[in-house]
Each structure stands twice: as structure tokens, then as C-alpha cells.
Short mmCIF file of C-alpha atoms in Angstrom, two decimals:
data_model
loop_
_atom_site.label_atom_id
_atom_site.label_comp_id
_atom_site.label_asym_id
_atom_site.label_seq_id
_atom_site.Cartn_x
_atom_site.Cartn_y
_atom_site.Cartn_z
CA MET A 1 94.34 104.17 124.56
CA ASN A 2 91.80 105.88 126.81
CA SER A 3 91.23 104.25 130.18
CA ARG A 4 87.65 105.53 130.15
CA PRO A 5 84.77 104.54 127.90
CA THR A 6 84.35 106.54 124.70
CA VAL A 7 80.87 107.97 124.25
CA TYR A 8 79.27 107.32 120.85
CA SER A 9 76.62 109.41 119.13
CA ILE A 10 75.07 110.19 115.74
CA LEU A 11 75.13 113.23 113.48
CA GLU A 12 72.09 113.08 111.19
CA LEU A 13 71.75 115.09 107.99
CA ALA A 14 68.39 113.56 106.97
CA ILE A 15 70.02 112.35 103.76
CA VAL A 16 67.47 112.20 100.93
CA ALA A 17 67.92 108.99 98.96
CA GLN A 18 66.90 108.89 95.31
CA GLY A 19 63.24 107.85 95.09
CA ASN A 20 62.40 108.97 98.65
CA SER A 21 60.18 111.92 99.48
CA MET A 22 61.01 114.40 102.22
CA SER A 23 58.30 112.93 104.44
CA GLU A 24 59.79 109.45 104.00
CA THR A 25 63.23 110.86 104.78
CA PHE A 26 62.00 112.43 108.02
CA ALA A 27 60.23 109.20 109.00
CA ASN A 28 63.53 107.36 108.49
CA THR A 29 65.29 109.94 110.66
CA LEU A 30 62.92 109.22 113.53
CA SER A 31 63.24 105.48 112.97
CA LEU A 32 67.03 105.79 113.21
CA ALA A 33 66.82 107.86 116.40
CA GLN A 34 64.59 105.26 118.01
CA ARG A 35 67.04 102.50 117.05
CA ALA A 36 69.95 104.60 118.34
CA GLU A 37 68.20 105.07 121.67
CA SER A 38 67.79 101.31 122.06
CA LEU A 39 71.48 100.77 121.21
CA GLY A 40 72.93 103.09 123.83
CA TYR A 41 73.90 106.06 121.68
CA GLU A 42 74.36 109.17 123.84
CA ARG A 43 72.98 111.84 121.54
CA PHE A 44 71.35 112.36 118.17
CA TRP A 45 72.28 115.63 116.52
CA LEU A 46 70.71 117.27 113.47
CA ALA A 47 72.90 119.30 111.09
CA GLU A 48 71.95 122.53 109.34
CA HIS A 49 72.40 122.62 105.56
CA HIS A 50 70.63 124.64 102.86
CA ASN A 51 70.09 124.44 99.10
CA SER A 52 70.96 120.75 98.88
CA ASP A 53 69.06 118.02 97.05
CA SER A 54 70.62 115.34 99.23
CA VAL A 55 70.24 116.90 102.71
CA GLY A 56 66.83 117.37 104.32
CA SER A 57 68.07 118.86 107.58
CA SER A 58 67.62 122.55 106.82
CA SER A 59 65.56 123.38 109.94
CA PRO A 60 67.20 121.66 112.94
CA PRO A 61 64.85 122.98 115.67
CA VAL A 62 61.83 121.52 113.89
CA LEU A 63 63.50 118.15 113.35
CA ILE A 64 64.83 118.13 116.92
CA GLY A 65 61.27 118.50 118.18
CA HIS A 66 60.14 115.72 115.83
CA VAL A 67 62.84 113.35 117.08
CA ALA A 68 62.56 114.27 120.75
CA ALA A 69 58.79 113.70 120.66
CA GLY A 70 59.32 110.21 119.25
CA THR A 71 62.02 109.15 121.71
CA LYS A 72 62.31 109.03 125.49
CA THR A 73 65.87 109.17 126.80
CA ILE A 74 68.42 109.92 124.08
CA ARG A 75 69.77 113.48 123.99
CA VAL A 76 68.70 115.39 120.87
CA GLY A 77 70.31 118.54 119.57
CA SER A 78 71.89 120.58 116.83
CA GLY A 79 75.11 119.68 115.14
CA GLY A 80 74.82 122.46 114.67
CA ILE A 81 72.91 125.67 114.42
CA MET A 82 74.93 127.85 112.04
CA LEU A 83 74.69 130.90 114.24
CA PRO A 84 75.52 133.64 111.68
CA ASN A 85 72.33 132.59 109.87
CA HIS A 86 70.18 133.40 112.90
CA SER A 87 69.30 135.89 115.60
CA PRO A 88 70.71 134.76 119.00
CA LEU A 89 67.43 135.81 120.61
CA VAL A 90 65.38 133.57 118.30
CA VAL A 91 67.79 130.66 118.79
CA ALA A 92 67.47 131.03 122.57
CA GLU A 93 63.68 131.11 122.29
CA GLN A 94 63.61 128.02 120.05
CA PHE A 95 65.92 125.94 122.22
CA GLY A 96 64.47 127.26 125.44
CA THR A 97 61.11 126.01 124.20
CA LEU A 98 62.61 122.64 123.31
CA GLY A 99 64.34 122.49 126.69
CA ASN A 100 61.04 123.03 128.46
CA LEU A 101 59.25 120.43 126.35
CA TYR A 102 62.01 117.80 126.73
CA PRO A 103 63.84 118.60 130.00
CA ASN A 104 67.55 117.70 130.25
CA ARG A 105 67.59 116.15 126.77
CA ILE A 106 68.32 119.07 124.43
CA ASP A 107 71.80 120.13 123.23
CA LEU A 108 72.69 123.33 121.38
CA GLY A 109 75.72 122.92 119.13
CA LEU A 110 76.79 126.17 117.47
CA GLY A 111 78.85 126.65 114.32
CA ARG A 112 80.17 129.61 112.36
CA ALA A 113 79.95 128.34 108.75
CA PRO A 114 76.90 129.08 106.59
CA GLY A 115 76.07 125.44 105.86
CA THR A 116 75.56 126.27 102.21
CA ASP A 117 76.95 128.18 99.24
CA GLN A 118 77.67 131.91 99.40
CA ALA A 119 74.67 132.97 97.30
CA THR A 120 72.30 131.06 99.59
CA ALA A 121 74.04 132.40 102.68
CA GLN A 122 73.38 135.92 101.42
CA ALA A 123 69.74 135.01 100.78
CA ILE A 124 69.42 133.75 104.34
CA ARG A 125 71.06 136.80 105.89
CA SER A 126 72.48 139.71 103.92
CA ASP A 127 74.93 140.64 106.68
CA PHE A 128 76.21 137.08 107.03
CA MET A 129 79.93 137.99 106.97
CA GLN A 130 79.51 140.58 109.69
CA ALA A 131 77.58 138.06 111.79
CA ALA A 132 80.28 135.42 111.23
CA HIS A 133 82.95 137.78 112.53
CA SER A 134 80.76 138.40 115.60
CA PHE A 135 80.44 134.67 116.36
CA PRO A 136 82.10 134.81 119.83
CA ARG A 137 79.86 137.70 120.89
CA GLU A 138 76.78 135.96 119.47
CA ILE A 139 77.52 132.93 121.67
CA GLU A 140 77.75 135.23 124.67
CA LYS A 141 74.33 136.65 123.82
CA ILE A 142 72.81 133.16 123.81
CA GLN A 143 74.46 132.36 127.14
CA GLN A 144 73.00 135.57 128.54
CA PHE A 145 69.49 134.76 127.30
CA PHE A 146 69.68 131.34 129.03
CA SER A 147 70.95 132.86 132.27
CA PRO A 148 68.43 133.35 135.12
CA ALA A 149 70.11 136.74 135.67
CA ASN A 150 68.77 137.94 132.31
CA LYS A 151 65.42 138.64 133.96
CA LYS A 152 66.64 142.10 134.92
CA PHE A 153 67.35 143.14 131.31
CA SER A 154 64.91 144.74 128.91
CA VAL A 155 65.54 142.23 126.07
CA ARG A 156 64.68 138.74 127.30
CA ALA A 157 63.85 135.21 126.25
CA PRO A 158 61.76 134.18 129.27
CA VAL A 159 61.21 130.68 127.85
CA ALA A 160 64.99 130.09 128.01
CA GLU A 161 65.94 131.68 131.33
CA GLY A 162 67.33 129.04 133.68
CA VAL A 163 66.63 126.17 131.27
CA ASN A 164 69.29 123.45 131.09
CA VAL A 165 70.42 123.41 127.44
CA PRO A 166 74.20 122.77 127.23
CA LEU A 167 76.16 124.67 124.56
CA TYR A 168 78.82 123.10 122.33
CA VAL A 169 81.23 124.82 119.95
CA LEU A 170 81.49 123.14 116.54
CA GLY A 171 84.36 123.74 114.21
CA SER A 172 86.64 122.62 111.42
CA SER A 173 89.65 124.88 112.05
CA THR A 174 91.95 126.02 114.82
CA ASP A 175 89.94 129.25 115.25
CA SER A 176 87.09 127.29 116.76
CA ALA A 177 89.50 125.45 119.08
CA HIS A 178 90.78 128.72 120.56
CA LEU A 179 87.20 129.91 121.03
CA ALA A 180 85.90 126.73 122.68
CA ALA A 181 88.90 126.68 125.03
CA GLU A 182 88.48 130.33 125.97
CA LYS A 183 84.80 129.90 126.77
CA GLY A 184 85.25 126.57 128.57
CA LEU A 185 82.73 124.77 126.38
CA PRO A 186 82.75 121.24 124.90
CA TYR A 187 84.34 121.10 121.46
CA ALA A 188 83.14 119.07 118.46
CA PHE A 189 85.42 118.88 115.40
CA ALA A 190 83.97 118.17 111.94
CA SER A 191 86.57 115.56 111.00
CA HIS A 192 84.01 113.63 108.97
CA PHE A 193 84.79 116.04 106.12
CA ALA A 194 87.36 118.61 107.37
CA THR A 195 90.33 116.52 108.42
CA ALA A 196 93.45 118.65 107.98
CA LYS A 197 93.43 120.55 111.28
CA LEU A 198 92.02 117.87 113.59
CA PHE A 199 95.13 117.22 115.67
CA ASP A 200 96.19 120.87 115.79
CA ALA A 201 92.72 121.87 116.95
CA LEU A 202 92.55 119.21 119.66
CA LYS A 203 96.00 120.20 120.97
CA ILE A 204 95.10 123.90 121.09
CA TYR A 205 91.79 123.24 122.79
CA ARG A 206 93.31 121.02 125.49
CA GLU A 207 96.27 123.30 126.17
CA GLU A 208 94.26 126.52 126.31
CA PHE A 209 91.12 125.22 128.01
CA SER A 210 89.80 127.47 130.75
CA PRO A 211 87.36 125.86 133.21
CA SER A 212 83.92 127.44 133.27
CA ALA A 213 80.58 127.07 135.00
CA ALA A 214 79.60 124.78 132.12
CA LEU A 215 82.65 122.50 132.11
CA SER A 216 85.52 121.84 134.52
CA SER A 217 87.86 120.02 132.10
CA PRO A 218 88.20 119.68 128.30
CA TYR A 219 85.64 117.57 126.47
CA THR A 220 86.36 116.64 122.85
CA MET A 221 84.16 115.16 120.15
CA ALA A 222 85.07 114.13 116.59
CA GLY A 223 82.95 113.29 113.56
CA VAL A 224 83.76 110.14 111.58
CA ASN A 225 82.14 108.51 108.55
CA ILE A 226 81.05 104.96 109.36
CA VAL A 227 79.83 102.24 107.02
CA VAL A 228 79.69 98.75 108.53
CA ALA A 229 78.32 95.63 106.86
CA ASP A 230 78.71 91.87 107.15
CA THR A 231 81.70 91.89 104.81
CA ASP A 232 84.29 94.38 103.61
CA GLU A 233 83.00 93.99 100.07
CA GLN A 234 79.41 94.82 101.02
CA ALA A 235 80.51 97.88 102.97
CA GLN A 236 82.70 99.13 100.11
CA GLU A 237 79.77 98.84 97.72
CA MET A 238 77.51 100.80 100.10
CA PHE A 239 80.24 103.42 100.36
CA THR A 240 80.01 104.17 96.64
CA SER A 241 76.89 106.21 97.43
CA VAL A 242 78.97 108.38 99.77
CA LEU A 243 81.70 108.75 97.15
CA ARG A 244 79.22 109.96 94.56
CA MET A 245 77.73 112.41 97.07
CA PHE A 246 81.15 113.95 97.83
CA ILE A 247 82.06 114.04 94.15
CA GLY A 248 78.79 115.89 93.55
CA LEU A 249 79.68 118.41 96.27
CA LEU A 250 83.04 119.09 94.65
CA THR A 251 81.70 119.34 91.10
CA GLY A 252 78.45 121.17 91.87
CA ASN A 253 76.38 118.24 90.62
CA ARG A 254 73.73 118.27 93.35
CA GLN A 255 71.37 115.31 93.43
CA PRO A 256 69.79 112.93 95.96
CA LEU A 257 71.87 110.08 97.38
CA GLN A 258 72.39 107.53 94.62
CA PRO A 259 72.00 103.73 94.91
CA PRO A 260 75.25 101.85 95.52
CA THR A 261 77.14 100.25 92.65
CA ALA A 262 80.23 98.15 92.21
CA MET A 263 83.45 100.08 92.81
CA THR A 264 84.18 101.14 89.24
CA ALA A 265 87.53 102.21 87.79
CA GLU A 266 86.11 105.73 87.51
CA LEU A 267 85.24 105.83 91.22
CA ASN A 268 88.61 104.39 92.15
CA GLN A 269 90.31 107.08 90.13
CA ALA A 270 88.21 109.80 91.75
CA LEU A 271 89.07 108.41 95.18
CA GLN A 272 92.76 109.01 94.43
CA HIS A 273 92.20 112.75 94.01
CA PRO A 274 94.01 114.53 96.88
CA THR A 275 91.00 116.66 97.81
CA LEU A 276 88.67 113.69 98.07
CA GLN A 277 91.25 111.63 99.92
CA GLN A 278 91.69 114.43 102.46
CA MET A 279 87.95 114.91 102.97
CA LEU A 280 87.31 111.19 103.46
CA LYS A 281 90.42 110.45 105.53
CA TYR A 282 88.42 109.50 108.59
CA SER A 283 85.98 107.21 106.84
CA PHE A 284 85.90 103.77 108.41
CA VAL A 285 84.39 101.27 106.00
CA GLY A 286 84.23 97.49 106.19
CA SER A 287 83.16 94.52 108.24
CA LYS A 288 82.75 94.78 111.98
CA GLU A 289 86.29 93.57 112.65
CA THR A 290 87.80 95.88 110.04
CA VAL A 291 86.02 98.96 111.35
CA LYS A 292 86.70 98.06 114.97
CA GLN A 293 90.44 98.22 114.36
CA GLN A 294 90.14 101.51 112.48
CA VAL A 295 88.02 103.06 115.23
CA ARG A 296 90.28 101.75 117.99
CA ASP A 297 93.29 103.31 116.25
CA PHE A 298 91.48 106.64 115.81
CA ILE A 299 90.52 106.81 119.49
CA GLY A 300 94.06 105.92 120.50
CA GLN A 301 95.55 108.61 118.26
CA THR A 302 93.12 111.41 119.15
CA GLY A 303 92.07 110.60 122.72
CA VAL A 304 88.64 112.08 122.02
CA ASP A 305 85.93 111.67 124.61
CA GLU A 306 83.18 111.07 122.08
CA LEU A 307 82.76 109.87 118.51
CA ILE A 308 79.93 111.25 116.39
CA ALA A 309 79.17 108.84 113.58
CA VAL A 310 77.88 109.98 110.20
CA THR A 311 76.48 107.24 107.99
CA ALA A 312 75.11 107.98 104.53
CA ILE A 313 73.77 104.68 103.17
CA TYR A 314 71.17 104.46 100.44
CA ASP A 315 68.98 101.72 101.92
CA HIS A 316 67.40 102.56 105.28
CA GLU A 317 67.59 98.99 106.62
CA ASP A 318 71.27 98.80 105.68
CA ARG A 319 71.85 102.07 107.54
CA LEU A 320 70.06 100.78 110.64
CA GLN A 321 72.21 97.66 110.50
CA SER A 322 75.41 99.69 110.11
CA TYR A 323 74.60 101.73 113.20
CA THR A 324 73.70 98.54 115.08
CA LEU A 325 77.09 97.03 114.25
CA PHE A 326 78.85 100.27 115.15
CA ALA A 327 77.18 100.27 118.57
CA GLU A 328 78.45 96.71 119.07
CA ILE A 329 81.93 97.85 118.08
CA MET A 330 81.89 100.71 120.60
CA LYS A 331 80.61 98.49 123.41
CA GLU A 332 83.39 95.97 122.72
CA ILE A 333 86.07 98.68 122.56
CA ASN A 334 84.79 100.26 125.76
CA ALA A 335 84.69 96.94 127.57
CA ALA A 336 88.34 96.41 126.66
CA THR A 337 89.43 99.89 127.80
CA VAL A 338 88.04 99.60 131.34
CA PRO A 339 90.73 98.14 133.65
CA VAL A 340 90.16 94.47 134.50
CA THR A 341 90.04 95.22 138.22
CA GLN A 342 87.16 97.64 137.63
CA ARG A 343 85.30 95.11 135.49
CA GLU A 344 85.73 92.48 138.18
CA GLN A 345 84.45 94.87 140.84
CA GLY A 346 81.46 95.82 138.71
CA VAL A 347 82.50 99.48 138.49
CA CYS A 348 81.54 99.71 134.82
#
């Protein structure tokens, strides 16, 4: 078990529930960020996905501005910008602008995947594969554009130069772990859906980490699916919406997030499929006590510095309540991990 508190944050996909418009979805996103801020969440990240009926977060910089304008203290950022889809210069300009508008609150998480299907990736950028192979160099370009020293070069992003926007490497494989370690950047692993390489990636990152101007020691983050309700039964019913969403991803049946139902025999059978079991391995579903034990075990096994919770629940009020209960869980776990002598001395 960590002897230090574990930071807790949110990854938001702006999930579109059946019957909700995009504008209602974005209003709910802001409502959630405001609740998260009041509950002590560290950061609120927006994902990048395209060509999906159930995900509204296709333009993270726009949503980041929307959320940052409606909050005051919580960090807001990308989880992440899928860099091969974009020009590094434009990304630097966008996030430099955000960093000027909301000083010391903007994060720039960068990923290599397209965030969509191959046909859509090609529609976004015809040379996507070439850009994906250039991912390490593209990160270096962004770092250069944010550097005050870039003023002497002919190609500049003046709005970004010297602006404090921390970079994070996102990944779901060991390749990203090697890269984050080499560059000395914080590392966020997408274990909320890509679970197989989590422990290998964390080990590689920690063993190979090279201190940098950005970070003196390794910093690890892991995504987890969280559904918390008053009872295990209520949480399991809410989770059926998530199950249907993942089944739709695997079968190509794209549709908005469906209302929860009883756990049917059909859903139970689908849940036994090895692919679905692997994808949802780090899904913590149940009452507060049930999820607390699951989360405590996960932190103990991984030693991650930060958990990023992903919660796809059909009803907005139920989702707010789930995140409220999860914040309570994290505060209780953190209170228990700080040595008693420190608690007595008021260190925490």
C-alpha cells in the first residue's frame, strides 16, 4: 500500500445518453466538472473520439475551454489529444491559448491512437500512419513550441512560448511506457479498456525513467471504470449500460448509451466472453464498501500515483452520485494510508 495519498481525477468522454441532445450532453459535462471541483478531484480530462454515436468528445480543446470557463480551480485537460490526427503547431497554439486564458490549470495529454476507426482516421488525416510513426518527434515539436527559446526560430507559436502547460504521455501498450520514460514525462495508462499490458508498462516506465526538466521522478496514472451506488444490485443494474456500450463497440452496433436494465442471461453470457472480460477487468462496480475494497486492492497492486475514473451511467444524477461516492472512497483510503503519526501532527 502506498504511504502517500493517491490523487483521483476524471476522464470524461461526454457520453451521449439515449434521448439526450449534444447540447444537453455538454451541459451535463460542465455540471459534472463543477461537482468534481467541489469534491476534491485533481483534474478533469476530455478524451478525443470520432465517428461515435455515444461519445460527444470529438473536439477536446473546445470542451476544455467550456469546462475551464465554468470552473475555478480544477485542472482541465486532454486525455488525450490523439497527436497523429493533428499538426503539432496547431496543438501548441490551441493549448497555449487555453494556458493563457486559464493559467496553471491546463494539461496536455498526448496519445498515438486515432481514437476512431481506420476509415475515419484516413478522413481526418490521409498520412495518419506516417504521423503515428513520428509520434516521439511530434511530441518534441510541441515541447519546442512551448519553450521560450523557440522565439529565435522562424516557425513559432508565440501564444504558447513560456506558457505552463504540462505534457503527459498516454498509452495502452509497452511502447508508450518506453517513450514516457525516455522523455521524463508523466505516464497515463488506459487500463479502463486496455488491461493486458498494464503491469508490464508500469514496470518498464519506472525502471527506465529518466529525470527531465518536467519531472524528477516517475509519475503514474491509471484509468479505471467506476460505478458506485447505494447497493451492489443498483450498481450492477447501472453497469448494464456500460456492458451494452462495449458490446456495441465490439460488434459495430454504434448507438447512444442505453438505459439500464436488469442483468439478463444474455448480458451475463456476453460478459463471459474473453475479450469483454479482458477489456472490463478493471471495472469496479458496487456499493461504496464493495468498490472501496476493489480500489484499495488495485492501488496496492499497481502503486499508481493517480486514478482516473471513467463512469458511463445513463442517468446524470446517478452519475453525479457515483462520482460523489467515489470521492468519499478515495478520501477514506487516503486517510488510512497516511501514517498515524503524521495525522496526529496535522501533516496531512
